[in-house]
Short mmCIF file of C-alpha atoms and ligand atoms in Angstrom, two decimals:
data_model
loop_
_atom_site.label_atom_id
_atom_site.label_comp_id
_atom_site.label_asym_id
_atom_site.label_seq_id
_atom_site.Cartn_x
_atom_site.Cartn_y
_atom_site.Cartn_z
CA MET A 1 -8.61 21.34 -50.64
CA ALA A 2 -7.26 24.90 -50.42
CA TYR A 3 -7.64 24.57 -46.65
CA SER A 4 -5.75 21.28 -46.36
CA LYS A 5 -3.02 22.48 -48.70
CA LYS A 6 -2.47 25.55 -46.50
CA HIS A 7 -2.66 23.29 -43.43
CA SER A 8 -0.02 20.86 -44.66
CA PHE A 9 2.11 23.85 -45.80
CA LEU A 10 2.00 25.17 -42.28
CA ARG A 11 2.88 21.76 -40.75
CA ILE A 12 5.83 21.39 -43.15
CA SER A 13 7.09 25.00 -42.35
CA THR A 14 6.68 24.30 -38.68
CA LEU A 15 8.69 21.10 -39.04
CA LEU A 16 11.44 22.92 -40.94
CA MET A 17 11.50 25.56 -38.30
CA VAL A 18 11.93 22.92 -35.50
CA LEU A 19 14.69 21.19 -37.53
CA HIS A 20 16.45 24.42 -38.05
CA PHE A 21 16.02 25.46 -34.50
CA SER A 22 17.39 22.17 -33.20
CA SER A 23 20.41 22.21 -35.39
CA ALA A 24 21.13 25.78 -34.48
CA LYS A 25 21.08 24.72 -30.90
CA ALA A 26 23.59 21.90 -31.04
CA ALA A 27 26.73 23.15 -29.33
CA ILE A 28 29.63 22.01 -26.95
CA LYS A 29 30.23 23.57 -23.65
CA GLY A 30 33.02 21.11 -22.85
CA GLY A 31 35.35 20.47 -20.03
CA TYR A 32 37.99 17.82 -19.24
CA TRP A 33 38.07 16.14 -15.97
CA TYR A 34 41.64 15.05 -15.14
CA SER A 35 41.67 11.97 -13.03
CA ASP A 36 44.96 12.90 -11.34
CA SER A 37 43.74 16.45 -10.34
CA GLY A 38 42.25 15.33 -7.09
CA LEU A 39 38.80 16.66 -7.88
CA ALA A 40 36.23 13.89 -7.00
CA VAL A 41 33.72 13.19 -9.76
CA SER A 42 30.92 13.76 -7.25
CA ASP A 43 32.24 17.31 -6.75
CA ILE A 44 31.88 18.21 -10.42
CA ASN A 45 29.04 20.76 -11.02
CA PRO A 46 27.77 19.53 -14.44
CA SER A 47 25.30 22.40 -14.87
CA TYR A 48 27.87 24.60 -16.84
CA PHE A 49 28.54 21.81 -19.37
CA THR A 50 27.10 19.80 -22.34
CA HIS A 51 30.03 17.40 -22.62
CA LEU A 52 32.50 16.24 -19.94
CA PHE A 53 35.66 14.34 -20.96
CA CYS A 54 37.01 11.75 -18.56
CA ALA A 55 40.88 11.83 -18.91
CA PHE A 56 42.73 9.59 -19.56
CA ALA A 57 42.44 5.99 -20.60
CA ASP A 58 45.80 4.45 -21.64
CA LEU A 59 47.11 2.84 -24.78
CA ASP A 60 48.80 -0.48 -24.03
CA PRO A 61 51.81 -0.49 -26.26
CA ASN A 62 52.14 -4.13 -26.50
CA SER A 63 48.43 -5.22 -27.14
CA ASN A 64 47.44 -1.84 -28.72
CA GLN A 65 44.29 -2.05 -26.67
CA VAL A 66 42.88 0.80 -24.71
CA THR A 67 42.82 0.21 -20.99
CA ILE A 68 41.77 1.88 -17.78
CA SER A 69 44.46 1.64 -15.07
CA SER A 70 43.31 -0.05 -11.86
CA ALA A 71 43.91 3.21 -9.85
CA HIS A 72 41.12 4.83 -11.97
CA ALA A 73 38.88 1.91 -12.63
CA ALA A 74 36.26 2.87 -9.90
CA SER A 75 36.01 6.66 -10.80
CA PHE A 76 35.90 5.97 -14.52
CA SER A 77 33.21 3.19 -14.29
CA THR A 78 30.94 5.37 -12.31
CA PHE A 79 31.79 8.67 -14.00
CA THR A 80 28.77 8.82 -16.28
CA GLN A 81 26.27 7.84 -13.77
CA THR A 82 27.57 10.22 -11.26
CA ILE A 83 27.41 13.04 -13.71
CA GLN A 84 24.12 12.23 -15.35
CA ALA A 85 22.37 11.80 -11.91
CA LYS A 86 22.73 15.52 -11.56
CA SER A 87 22.43 16.58 -15.17
CA SER A 88 20.91 13.93 -17.41
CA SER A 89 21.57 15.57 -20.83
CA VAL A 90 25.33 15.86 -20.23
CA LYS A 91 27.26 13.63 -22.59
CA THR A 92 30.45 11.93 -21.29
CA LEU A 93 33.46 10.93 -23.31
CA LEU A 94 36.38 8.68 -22.45
CA SER A 95 39.53 10.48 -23.47
CA ILE A 96 42.45 8.29 -24.60
CA GLY A 97 46.14 9.36 -24.50
CA GLY A 98 47.05 12.88 -23.37
CA GLY A 99 50.05 15.05 -23.29
CA GLY A 100 52.46 12.27 -22.50
CA GLY A 101 55.43 13.58 -24.69
CA SER A 102 57.26 11.89 -27.44
CA ALA A 103 57.32 8.40 -26.09
CA LEU A 104 53.46 8.24 -25.89
CA ALA A 105 53.17 9.92 -29.31
CA ALA A 106 55.45 7.14 -30.77
CA GLN A 107 53.19 4.57 -29.20
CA PHE A 108 50.22 6.12 -30.93
CA ALA A 109 52.13 6.29 -34.23
CA LYS A 110 53.04 2.68 -33.99
CA MET A 111 49.37 1.47 -33.19
CA ALA A 112 48.02 3.56 -36.09
CA SER A 113 50.61 2.24 -38.69
CA GLN A 114 49.02 -1.30 -39.12
CA ALA A 115 45.47 -2.24 -39.85
CA SER A 116 45.60 -5.02 -37.20
CA SER A 117 46.79 -2.78 -34.43
CA ARG A 118 44.28 -0.10 -35.35
CA LYS A 119 41.59 -2.75 -35.10
CA SER A 120 42.86 -3.71 -31.58
CA PHE A 121 42.63 -0.11 -30.51
CA ILE A 122 39.18 0.52 -32.08
CA ASP A 123 37.53 -2.66 -30.87
CA SER A 124 38.93 -2.28 -27.38
CA SER A 125 37.96 1.37 -27.05
CA ILE A 126 34.36 0.67 -28.12
CA LYS A 127 34.01 -2.18 -25.63
CA LEU A 128 35.56 -0.01 -22.90
CA ALA A 129 33.18 2.85 -23.60
CA ARG A 130 30.14 0.51 -23.60
CA ASP A 131 31.25 -1.39 -20.50
CA ASN A 132 31.73 1.84 -18.65
CA ASN A 133 28.62 3.62 -19.96
CA PHE A 134 30.38 6.47 -21.75
CA ASN A 135 28.54 8.31 -24.58
CA GLY A 136 31.66 8.63 -26.62
CA LEU A 137 35.38 8.36 -27.26
CA ASP A 138 38.00 11.19 -27.65
CA LEU A 139 41.36 10.50 -29.20
CA ASP A 140 44.31 12.62 -27.59
CA TRP A 141 47.23 11.72 -29.69
CA GLU A 142 49.59 14.46 -29.05
CA TYR A 143 50.76 14.71 -31.80
CA PRO A 144 50.96 12.89 -35.04
CA SER A 145 54.08 14.37 -36.40
CA SER A 146 54.95 13.22 -39.96
CA ASN A 147 52.97 12.83 -43.20
CA THR A 148 52.90 9.08 -42.53
CA ASP A 149 51.53 9.72 -39.02
CA MET A 150 48.76 11.95 -40.52
CA THR A 151 47.75 9.41 -43.16
CA ASN A 152 47.55 6.80 -40.55
CA PHE A 153 45.56 9.09 -38.26
CA GLY A 154 43.21 9.43 -41.21
CA SER A 155 42.85 5.64 -41.66
CA LEU A 156 42.33 5.26 -37.84
CA ILE A 157 39.40 7.61 -37.66
CA LYS A 158 37.98 6.25 -40.86
CA GLU A 159 37.93 2.73 -39.45
CA TRP A 160 36.82 3.91 -36.02
CA ARG A 161 33.77 5.62 -37.58
CA ALA A 162 32.89 2.43 -39.46
CA ALA A 163 33.26 0.30 -36.35
CA VAL A 164 31.22 2.71 -34.18
CA ALA A 165 28.44 2.76 -36.84
CA ALA A 166 28.38 -0.99 -37.04
CA GLU A 167 28.24 -1.29 -33.27
CA ALA A 168 25.36 1.09 -33.09
CA SER A 169 23.26 -0.77 -35.62
CA SER A 170 23.97 -4.20 -34.00
CA SER A 171 23.45 -3.00 -30.38
CA GLY A 172 20.61 -0.70 -31.22
CA LYS A 173 22.09 2.03 -29.08
CA PRO A 174 22.88 5.51 -30.20
CA ALA A 175 26.25 5.64 -31.95
CA LEU A 176 29.17 6.60 -29.64
CA LEU A 177 30.37 10.11 -30.19
CA LEU A 178 33.86 10.45 -31.58
CA SER A 179 36.13 13.48 -31.12
CA ALA A 180 39.82 14.15 -31.04
CA ALA A 181 42.03 16.80 -29.38
CA VAL A 182 44.18 18.34 -32.02
CA GLY A 183 47.01 20.93 -32.37
CA GLY A 184 45.83 24.52 -31.85
CA SER A 185 48.61 26.58 -33.48
CA ASP A 186 51.58 26.06 -35.81
CA GLN A 187 53.57 27.33 -32.76
CA ILE A 188 52.74 23.97 -31.12
CA THR A 189 52.64 21.45 -34.07
CA PRO A 190 52.33 22.01 -37.83
CA LEU A 191 48.51 22.01 -38.54
CA GLN A 192 48.66 21.74 -42.32
CA TYR A 193 49.31 18.04 -42.31
CA TYR A 194 46.13 17.06 -40.33
CA PRO A 195 43.80 15.16 -42.71
CA GLY A 196 41.03 17.78 -42.83
CA GLN A 197 38.74 15.86 -45.08
CA ASP A 198 39.01 12.51 -43.06
CA ILE A 199 38.39 14.66 -39.90
CA ALA A 200 35.33 16.31 -41.56
CA ASN A 201 33.80 12.94 -42.68
CA ASN A 202 34.61 10.75 -39.59
CA LEU A 203 34.72 12.73 -36.35
CA ASP A 204 31.84 14.47 -34.67
CA TRP A 205 34.18 17.35 -33.89
CA VAL A 206 37.72 18.20 -32.73
CA ASN A 207 38.90 19.91 -29.58
CA VAL A 208 41.43 22.49 -30.89
CA MET A 209 43.99 22.97 -28.13
CA THR A 210 44.40 26.75 -28.56
CA TYR A 211 46.76 27.27 -25.61
CA ASP A 212 50.43 26.94 -24.45
CA LEU A 213 51.45 29.29 -27.32
CA PHE A 214 53.73 31.47 -25.33
CA THR A 215 54.80 29.79 -22.04
CA SER A 216 57.32 30.79 -19.47
CA ASP A 217 59.31 27.69 -20.24
CA GLY A 218 59.53 28.78 -24.00
CA TYR A 219 59.96 32.51 -23.22
CA PRO A 220 61.58 32.83 -19.83
CA THR A 221 63.03 36.34 -20.20
CA THR A 222 59.89 38.13 -21.33
CA THR A 223 56.32 38.13 -19.91
CA GLN A 224 53.84 36.72 -22.43
CA PRO A 225 50.12 36.29 -23.12
CA PRO A 226 50.19 32.41 -23.12
CA ALA A 227 47.01 32.04 -25.29
CA PRO A 228 46.14 35.31 -26.94
CA LEU A 229 43.05 35.34 -29.03
CA LYS A 230 44.66 37.98 -31.31
CA ASN A 231 48.26 38.72 -31.93
CA PRO A 232 48.81 42.11 -33.68
CA THR A 233 52.61 41.72 -33.75
CA GLY A 234 53.20 37.97 -34.24
CA GLN A 235 52.16 35.00 -36.25
CA PHE A 236 50.58 32.86 -33.47
CA SER A 237 47.30 33.26 -31.75
CA VAL A 238 44.00 31.31 -31.09
CA ASP A 239 42.56 33.09 -34.14
CA GLU A 240 45.52 31.85 -36.20
CA GLY A 241 44.88 28.29 -35.23
CA ILE A 242 41.21 28.37 -35.76
CA THR A 243 41.61 30.03 -39.15
CA LYS A 244 43.98 27.37 -40.32
CA TRP A 245 41.52 24.65 -39.04
CA ILE A 246 38.87 26.24 -41.09
CA GLY A 247 41.33 26.28 -44.06
CA LEU A 248 41.90 22.58 -43.73
CA GLY A 249 38.31 21.91 -44.70
CA VAL A 250 36.86 21.12 -41.28
CA PRO A 251 33.42 22.69 -40.96
CA LYS A 252 33.28 25.39 -38.36
CA SER A 253 30.41 23.53 -36.79
CA LYS A 254 33.01 20.82 -35.96
CA LEU A 255 35.54 23.05 -34.25
CA ALA A 256 35.57 23.52 -30.35
CA LEU A 257 37.85 26.33 -29.16
CA GLY A 258 40.17 25.41 -26.27
CA LEU A 259 40.27 27.46 -23.08
CA PRO A 260 43.19 27.04 -20.58
CA PHE A 261 42.08 27.13 -16.95
CA TYR A 262 45.68 27.94 -15.94
CA GLY A 263 48.41 30.30 -16.84
CA TYR A 264 52.13 30.78 -16.57
CA LYS A 265 54.19 32.55 -14.02
CA TRP A 266 57.31 34.73 -14.45
CA SER A 267 59.52 36.52 -12.09
CA LEU A 268 59.81 40.29 -13.14
CA SER A 269 63.24 41.86 -13.48
CA ASP A 270 61.71 45.09 -12.25
CA PRO A 271 58.39 44.96 -10.23
CA ASN A 272 57.59 48.42 -11.43
CA ILE A 273 57.65 47.42 -15.04
CA HIS A 274 54.83 44.82 -15.26
CA GLY A 275 52.98 45.09 -18.60
CA LEU A 276 52.98 42.45 -21.32
CA PHE A 277 56.39 41.77 -22.70
CA SER A 278 58.23 43.03 -19.76
CA LYS A 279 61.74 41.85 -18.94
CA ALA A 280 61.79 38.77 -16.61
CA ASN A 281 64.43 37.07 -14.63
CA GLN A 282 63.01 33.60 -15.16
CA GLY A 283 60.16 31.50 -16.04
CA LEU A 284 58.22 29.86 -13.11
CA GLY A 285 56.03 27.44 -14.97
CA ALA A 286 52.31 26.66 -15.13
CA VAL A 287 49.96 27.81 -12.40
CA LYS A 288 46.28 26.77 -11.93
CA TYR A 289 43.73 29.68 -12.28
CA LYS A 290 42.51 29.17 -8.65
CA ASP A 291 46.07 29.50 -7.39
CA ILE A 292 46.57 32.74 -9.35
CA LYS A 293 43.34 34.14 -7.80
CA ASN A 294 44.45 33.02 -4.30
CA ALA A 295 47.76 34.74 -4.74
CA GLY A 296 45.73 38.03 -5.07
CA PRO A 297 47.73 39.86 -7.82
CA GLN A 298 46.56 43.13 -9.37
CA ILE A 299 44.67 42.04 -12.46
CA VAL A 300 44.64 43.65 -15.96
CA TYR A 301 42.71 42.84 -18.99
CA ASN A 302 44.33 43.57 -22.36
CA SER A 303 41.71 43.56 -25.09
CA THR A 304 44.35 43.97 -27.91
CA TYR A 305 45.63 40.50 -27.30
CA VAL A 306 42.51 39.31 -25.46
CA THR A 307 44.44 38.09 -22.35
CA ASN A 308 44.62 38.81 -18.68
CA TYR A 309 47.61 39.19 -16.55
CA GLY A 310 48.42 39.85 -12.96
CA PHE A 311 51.28 41.01 -10.92
CA LYS A 312 52.30 41.29 -7.35
CA GLY A 313 55.77 42.27 -6.36
CA THR A 314 58.03 40.42 -8.74
CA ASP A 315 55.46 37.69 -9.46
CA TRP A 316 53.79 38.10 -12.94
CA TYR A 317 51.07 35.79 -14.36
CA GLY A 318 49.88 35.55 -17.88
CA TYR A 319 46.41 33.73 -18.05
CA ASP A 320 42.79 33.86 -18.95
CA ASP A 321 40.41 35.41 -16.40
CA THR A 322 36.69 35.96 -16.77
CA GLN A 323 37.12 38.86 -19.51
CA SER A 324 39.35 36.94 -21.79
CA ILE A 325 37.43 33.69 -21.40
CA SER A 326 34.10 35.54 -22.12
CA ALA A 327 35.79 37.29 -25.19
CA LYS A 328 36.93 33.98 -26.58
CA VAL A 329 33.62 32.27 -26.11
CA SER A 330 31.95 35.16 -27.88
CA TYR A 331 34.38 34.77 -30.73
CA ALA A 332 33.60 31.16 -31.03
CA LYS A 333 29.97 31.80 -31.03
CA GLN A 334 30.15 34.74 -33.51
CA ASN A 335 32.21 32.65 -35.87
CA GLY A 336 29.85 29.83 -35.99
CA LEU A 337 32.09 27.39 -34.23
CA PHE A 338 30.55 24.12 -32.45
CA GLY A 339 31.60 25.64 -29.03
CA TYR A 340 34.43 25.50 -26.63
CA PHE A 341 35.99 23.17 -23.98
CA SER A 342 38.37 23.79 -21.09
CA TRP A 343 41.49 21.97 -19.85
CA HIS A 344 40.83 21.21 -17.11
CA ILE A 345 38.00 21.92 -14.70
CA GLU A 346 39.73 21.24 -11.34
CA GLN A 347 41.87 24.33 -11.98
CA ASP A 348 38.88 26.56 -12.04
CA SER A 349 38.06 28.72 -9.00
CA ASN A 350 34.60 27.99 -7.67
CA TRP A 351 33.40 27.31 -11.28
CA ALA A 352 33.87 31.02 -11.99
CA LEU A 353 35.36 30.59 -15.52
CA SER A 354 33.01 27.63 -16.30
CA GLN A 355 30.08 29.78 -15.43
CA VAL A 356 31.25 32.82 -17.38
CA ALA A 357 31.98 30.74 -20.49
CA SER A 358 28.54 29.15 -20.31
CA GLN A 359 26.88 32.44 -19.92
CA ALA A 360 28.86 34.05 -22.83
CA TRP A 361 27.73 31.19 -25.03
CA GLY A 362 24.12 31.49 -23.98
CA THR A 363 21.59 28.84 -24.86
C1 NAG B 1 48.04 45.59 -24.72
O1 NAG B 1 49.35 45.52 -24.45
C2 NAG B 1 50.17 45.94 -25.48
C3 NAG B 1 51.63 45.62 -25.21
O2 NAG B 1 52.04 46.27 -23.99
C4 NAG B 1 49.88 47.47 -25.71
O3 NAG B 1 50.70 47.94 -26.78
C5 NAG B 1 48.45 47.78 -25.91
O4 NAG B 1 48.19 49.03 -25.93
C6 NAG B 1 47.66 46.98 -24.83
N1 NAG B 1 46.23 47.18 -25.14
C7 NAG B 1 45.30 47.81 -24.38
C8 NAG B 1 43.94 47.91 -24.93
O5 NAG B 1 45.67 48.25 -23.35
#
């Protein structure tokens, strides 16, 4: 009796340890594959990822159904099997929408405004995910922009969750994962209107787009850290956005921190004055990480802002290199976030940033 009691106690505590251990391990090391980037799916190295997002499926504004363009049909339909043949544990999600500007945002707003069009979106998305073997769906509505939009966003994800659960019980398959890419700073879009409770209750997690805070388009006359983790002199930073998301009531364990695999270029007014916030003649737009590396600038890491920058002649680049990527991922881990994701993986240079991010998170 005494023995068997002890025995079952041990079994229960072992079980609790296993449960605790497995919940502690759940994490996202995510990356978006952008179909127009030119990177073949077969050239993706999935070993640095737990989740890969296939971007983007489209919203048909007439039918409110989710569709895959004919140009992308072949690569999207084989995406999951190509990835999972190499890394069977990697989950794939079909991303819908993207940064298509205000016209696309308006189409999402219209779709979300009526129960019947939400149903068209939801039912078609689930069918498309299953027909193409994805493990989940990712909503990239950039951005809901009014209180009405946000209420409708809440209705959409609530009904989406219910439909996904119903489909799982009727098909007997694991439920599709549901995520959304959301604003990463008040600098980009007001965060306080997002329906935090609906998100907490109905999405598996959100990808917080903590980048593009200080771009060379927005600030053409001063060099900037485009996505600083900290900002001692200003309001906006990665930390600002993440802190606001926690304040909305979304559990930390449902927040993935966004890592930009690109930076912004400026032309310096004086090549000898090349620190952060130096005077610039003009902004020269976004540049891929691999193109910055190939240009061969002198690289500096600034730990106050947690950013890298590089300069060569009058060319100046604000961006994330291995040091700032590693520091951001450590921040995500130390703060108990779900993990991180990158936009987008083709811009990496021989998987250097993907690898350093994965190592900084650990296992
Ligand atoms: C980062 O850059 C700012 C602005 O130039 C500067 O004040 C600060 O000292 C730098 N931090 C480090 C650690 O060099």
